Coordinates of C-alpha atoms in Angstrom, one line a residue:
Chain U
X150 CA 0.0 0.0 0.0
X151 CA 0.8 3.8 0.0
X152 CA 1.2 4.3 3.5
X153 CA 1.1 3.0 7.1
X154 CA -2.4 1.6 8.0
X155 CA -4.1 1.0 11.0
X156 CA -7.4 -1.0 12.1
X157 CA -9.9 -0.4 12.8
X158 CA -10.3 3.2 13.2
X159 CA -12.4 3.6 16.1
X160 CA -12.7 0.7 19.1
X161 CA -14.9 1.0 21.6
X162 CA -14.9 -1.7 24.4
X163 CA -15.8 -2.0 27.9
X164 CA -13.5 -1.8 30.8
X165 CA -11.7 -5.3 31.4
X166 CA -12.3 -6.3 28.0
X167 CA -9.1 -7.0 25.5
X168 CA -8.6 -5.6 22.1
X169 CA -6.1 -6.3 19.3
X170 CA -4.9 -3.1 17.4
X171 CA -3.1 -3.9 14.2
X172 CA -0.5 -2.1 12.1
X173 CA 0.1 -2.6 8.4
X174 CA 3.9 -0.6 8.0
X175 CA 5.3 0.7 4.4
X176 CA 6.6 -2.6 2.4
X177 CA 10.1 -2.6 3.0
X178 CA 10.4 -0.4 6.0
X179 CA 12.4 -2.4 8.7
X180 CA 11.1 -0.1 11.3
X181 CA 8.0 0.1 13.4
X182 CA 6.2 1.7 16.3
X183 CA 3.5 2.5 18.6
X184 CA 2.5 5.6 20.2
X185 CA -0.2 6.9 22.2
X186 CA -1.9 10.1 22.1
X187 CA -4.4 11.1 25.2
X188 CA -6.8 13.9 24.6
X189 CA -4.3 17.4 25.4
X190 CA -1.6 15.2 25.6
X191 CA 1.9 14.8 23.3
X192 CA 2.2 11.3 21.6
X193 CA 3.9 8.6 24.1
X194 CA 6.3 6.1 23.0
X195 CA 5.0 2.9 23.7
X196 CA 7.1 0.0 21.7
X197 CA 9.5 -0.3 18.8
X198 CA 10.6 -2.6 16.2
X199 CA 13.8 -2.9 14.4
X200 CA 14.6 -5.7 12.1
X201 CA 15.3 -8.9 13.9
X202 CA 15.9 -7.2 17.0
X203 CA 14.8 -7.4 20.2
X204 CA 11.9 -5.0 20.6
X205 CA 12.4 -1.6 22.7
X206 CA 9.9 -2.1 25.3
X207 CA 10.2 0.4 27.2
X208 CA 7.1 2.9 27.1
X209 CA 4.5 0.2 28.0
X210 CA 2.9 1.4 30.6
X211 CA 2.3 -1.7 32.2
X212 CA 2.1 -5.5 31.6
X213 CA -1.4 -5.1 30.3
X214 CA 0.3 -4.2 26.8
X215 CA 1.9 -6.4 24.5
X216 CA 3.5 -6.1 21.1
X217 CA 3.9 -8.5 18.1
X218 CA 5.5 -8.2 15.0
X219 CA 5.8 -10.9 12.1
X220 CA 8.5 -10.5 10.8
X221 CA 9.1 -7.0 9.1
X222 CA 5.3 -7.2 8.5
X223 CA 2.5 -6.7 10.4
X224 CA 2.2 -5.5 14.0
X225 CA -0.3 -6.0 16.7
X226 CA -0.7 -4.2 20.0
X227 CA -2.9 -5.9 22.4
X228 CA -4.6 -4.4 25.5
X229 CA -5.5 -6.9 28.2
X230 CA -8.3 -6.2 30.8
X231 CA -8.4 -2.6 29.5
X232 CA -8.9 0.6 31.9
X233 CA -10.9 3.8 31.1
X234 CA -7.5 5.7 31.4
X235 CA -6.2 3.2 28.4
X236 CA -9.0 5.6 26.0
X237 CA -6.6 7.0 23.4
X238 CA -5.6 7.2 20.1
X239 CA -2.8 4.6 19.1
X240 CA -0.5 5.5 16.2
X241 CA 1.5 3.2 14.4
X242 CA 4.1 4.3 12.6
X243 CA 6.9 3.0 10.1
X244 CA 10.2 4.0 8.8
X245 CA 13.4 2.6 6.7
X246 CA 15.3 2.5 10.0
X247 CA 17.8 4.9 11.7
X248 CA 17.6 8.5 10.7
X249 CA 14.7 7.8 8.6
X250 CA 11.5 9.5 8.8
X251 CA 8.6 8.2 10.0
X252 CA 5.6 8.0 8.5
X253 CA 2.6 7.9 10.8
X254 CA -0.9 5.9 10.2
X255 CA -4.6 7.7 10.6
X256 CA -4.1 5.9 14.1
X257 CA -7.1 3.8 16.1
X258 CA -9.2 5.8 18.9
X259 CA -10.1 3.7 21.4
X260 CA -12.6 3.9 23.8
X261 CA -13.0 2.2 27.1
X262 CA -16.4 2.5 28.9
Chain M
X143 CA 15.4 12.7 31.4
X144 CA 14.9 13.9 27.7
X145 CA 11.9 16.4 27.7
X146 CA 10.1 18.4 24.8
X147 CA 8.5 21.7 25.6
X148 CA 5.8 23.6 23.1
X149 CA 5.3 26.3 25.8
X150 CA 2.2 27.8 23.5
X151 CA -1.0 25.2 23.8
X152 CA -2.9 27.2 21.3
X153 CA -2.4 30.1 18.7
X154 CA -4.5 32.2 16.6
X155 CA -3.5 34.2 13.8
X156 CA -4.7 36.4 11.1
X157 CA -4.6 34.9 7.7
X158 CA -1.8 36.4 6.0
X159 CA 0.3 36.7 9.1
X160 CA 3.7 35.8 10.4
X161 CA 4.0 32.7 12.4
X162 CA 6.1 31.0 15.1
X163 CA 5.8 28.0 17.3
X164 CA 8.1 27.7 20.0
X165 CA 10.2 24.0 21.2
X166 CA 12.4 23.9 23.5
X167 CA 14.0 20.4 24.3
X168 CA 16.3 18.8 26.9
X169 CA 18.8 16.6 26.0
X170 CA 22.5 15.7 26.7
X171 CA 23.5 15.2 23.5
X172 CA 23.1 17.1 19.8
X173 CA 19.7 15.6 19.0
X174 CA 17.9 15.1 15.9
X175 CA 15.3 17.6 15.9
X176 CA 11.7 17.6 13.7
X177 CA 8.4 19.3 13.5
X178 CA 5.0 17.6 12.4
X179 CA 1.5 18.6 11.8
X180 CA -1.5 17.1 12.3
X181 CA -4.7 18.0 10.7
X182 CA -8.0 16.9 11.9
X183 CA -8.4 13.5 11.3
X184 CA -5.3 13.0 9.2
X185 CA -2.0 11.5 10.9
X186 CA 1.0 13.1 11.7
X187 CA 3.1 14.3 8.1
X188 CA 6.5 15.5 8.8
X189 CA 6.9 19.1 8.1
X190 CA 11.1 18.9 8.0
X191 CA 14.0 17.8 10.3
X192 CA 17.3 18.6 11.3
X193 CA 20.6 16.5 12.1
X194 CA 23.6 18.6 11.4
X195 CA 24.6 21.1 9.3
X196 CA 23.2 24.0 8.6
X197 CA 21.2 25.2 11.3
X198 CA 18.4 26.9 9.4
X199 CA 16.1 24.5 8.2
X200 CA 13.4 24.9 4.9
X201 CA 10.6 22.3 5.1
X202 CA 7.7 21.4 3.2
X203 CA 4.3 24.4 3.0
X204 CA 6.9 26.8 3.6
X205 CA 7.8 26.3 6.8
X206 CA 11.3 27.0 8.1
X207 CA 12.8 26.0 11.5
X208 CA 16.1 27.0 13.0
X209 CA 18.1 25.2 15.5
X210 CA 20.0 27.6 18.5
X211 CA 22.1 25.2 20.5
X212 CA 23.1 28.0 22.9
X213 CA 18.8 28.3 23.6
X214 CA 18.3 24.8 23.3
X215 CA 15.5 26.0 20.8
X216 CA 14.2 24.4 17.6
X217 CA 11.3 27.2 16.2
X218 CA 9.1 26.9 13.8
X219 CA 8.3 29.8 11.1
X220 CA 6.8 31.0 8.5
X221 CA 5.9 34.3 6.9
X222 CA 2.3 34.1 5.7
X223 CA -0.2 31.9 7.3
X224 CA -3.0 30.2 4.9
X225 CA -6.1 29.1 6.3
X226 CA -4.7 25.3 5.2
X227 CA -2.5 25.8 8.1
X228 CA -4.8 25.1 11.0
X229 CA -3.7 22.0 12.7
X230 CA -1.8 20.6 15.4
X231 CA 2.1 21.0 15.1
X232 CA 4.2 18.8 17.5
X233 CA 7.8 19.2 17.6
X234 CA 9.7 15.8 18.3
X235 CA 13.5 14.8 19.3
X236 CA 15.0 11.9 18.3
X237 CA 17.5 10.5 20.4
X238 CA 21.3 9.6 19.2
X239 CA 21.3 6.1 18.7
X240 CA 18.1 5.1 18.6
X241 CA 14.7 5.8 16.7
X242 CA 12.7 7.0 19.6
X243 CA 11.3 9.9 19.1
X244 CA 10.2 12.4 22.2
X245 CA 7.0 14.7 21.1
X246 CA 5.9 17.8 23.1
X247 CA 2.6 18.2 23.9
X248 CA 1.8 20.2 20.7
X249 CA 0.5 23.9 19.7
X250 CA -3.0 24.0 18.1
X251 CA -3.0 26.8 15.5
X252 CA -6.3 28.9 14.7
X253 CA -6.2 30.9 11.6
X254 CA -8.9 33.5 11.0
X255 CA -9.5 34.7 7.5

């Protein structure tokens, strides 16, 4: 495809419930991650990807989130038992690897009630 | 710890009219510096970025930035504002050796005809 895509666009679920979040990078971009944006907030690194490296964990917020990535494919982000405060939008975003720029997806609002 | 700062939630301007957003950032290191804007409902598009070199910067729609090491500043210009601006413009820093990329909070530009 053209660009980074994301689905589905808009989640809603109810608090505890999990949902699956998925990523479709730029073919041929080794590079992927996830950011959150909360309403009046910055984005928030969540989780990166880099070839067949081990995955930069470190802006989950807590062990409720998880991360996959097949290969230098696709890429889901999963929220177990999810909170109201986990109501955001999630941005994925791809890139040819360091230095490069990223290009961002339309992103998935979720909503937990 | 690394920090972005867009001091100026929102901005209005006159159509026309000269603009600049304001980043400061806090890092150790010479950081790789960018600016993106977000329309409504679109995702983030980079608007330019800086690594080295020259410190003046000429991105896409116009928009310059310029990079002042001694202010630990990375400002975003330009001299006639179109409507088409209106958006959310985040400025991001990208640390050495990795991809991350550290957003401020973001400025919301209004633009009255």
């Amino acid at each position: 495809g053209a660009g980074v895509s994301q689905s589905p666009s808009n989640k809603v679920t109810e608090k505890g419930k999990d949902v699956e979040l998925r990523c479709d990078p730029i073919s041929g971009h080794t590079a992927l991650y996830w950011y959150r944006q909360s309403l009046g907030q910055g984005l928030e690194f969540l989780i990166y990807f880099q070839g067949n490296s081990a995955p930069d964990k470190s802006g989950l917020p807590s062990d409720r989130f998880s991360a996959e990535r097949t290969g230098e494919s696709v890429s889901t982000l999963t929220i177990q038992r999810t909170q109201q405060e986990d109501s955001a939008v999630y941005l994925c975003a791809s890139s040819l690897g360091r230095e490069g720029e990223q290009f961002f997806g339309p992103g998935t609002r979720l909503t937990v009630l | 710890a690394q920090s972005v700062t867009q001091p100026d939630i929102h901005i209005t301007v006159s159509e026309g009219a000269s603009l600049e957003l304001r980043c400061n950032y806090s890092y150790g290191a010479t950081p790789y510096l960018f600016w993106y804007v977000q329309s409504p409902g679109q995702g983030l598009q980079l608007l330019l970025k800086y690594f080295s070199g020259d410190t003046l910067v000429q991105g896409i729609k116009g928009f310059e930035a310029e990079f002042k090491r001694s202010q630990s500043s990375f400002n975003l210009r330009k001299p006639s504002v179109h409507w088409s601006d209106a958006a959310e413009y985040f400025c991001a820093v990208g640390l050495y050796n990795t991809d991350k990329l550290i957003f401020g909070t973001g400025t919301r530009l209004q633009v009255f005809p």
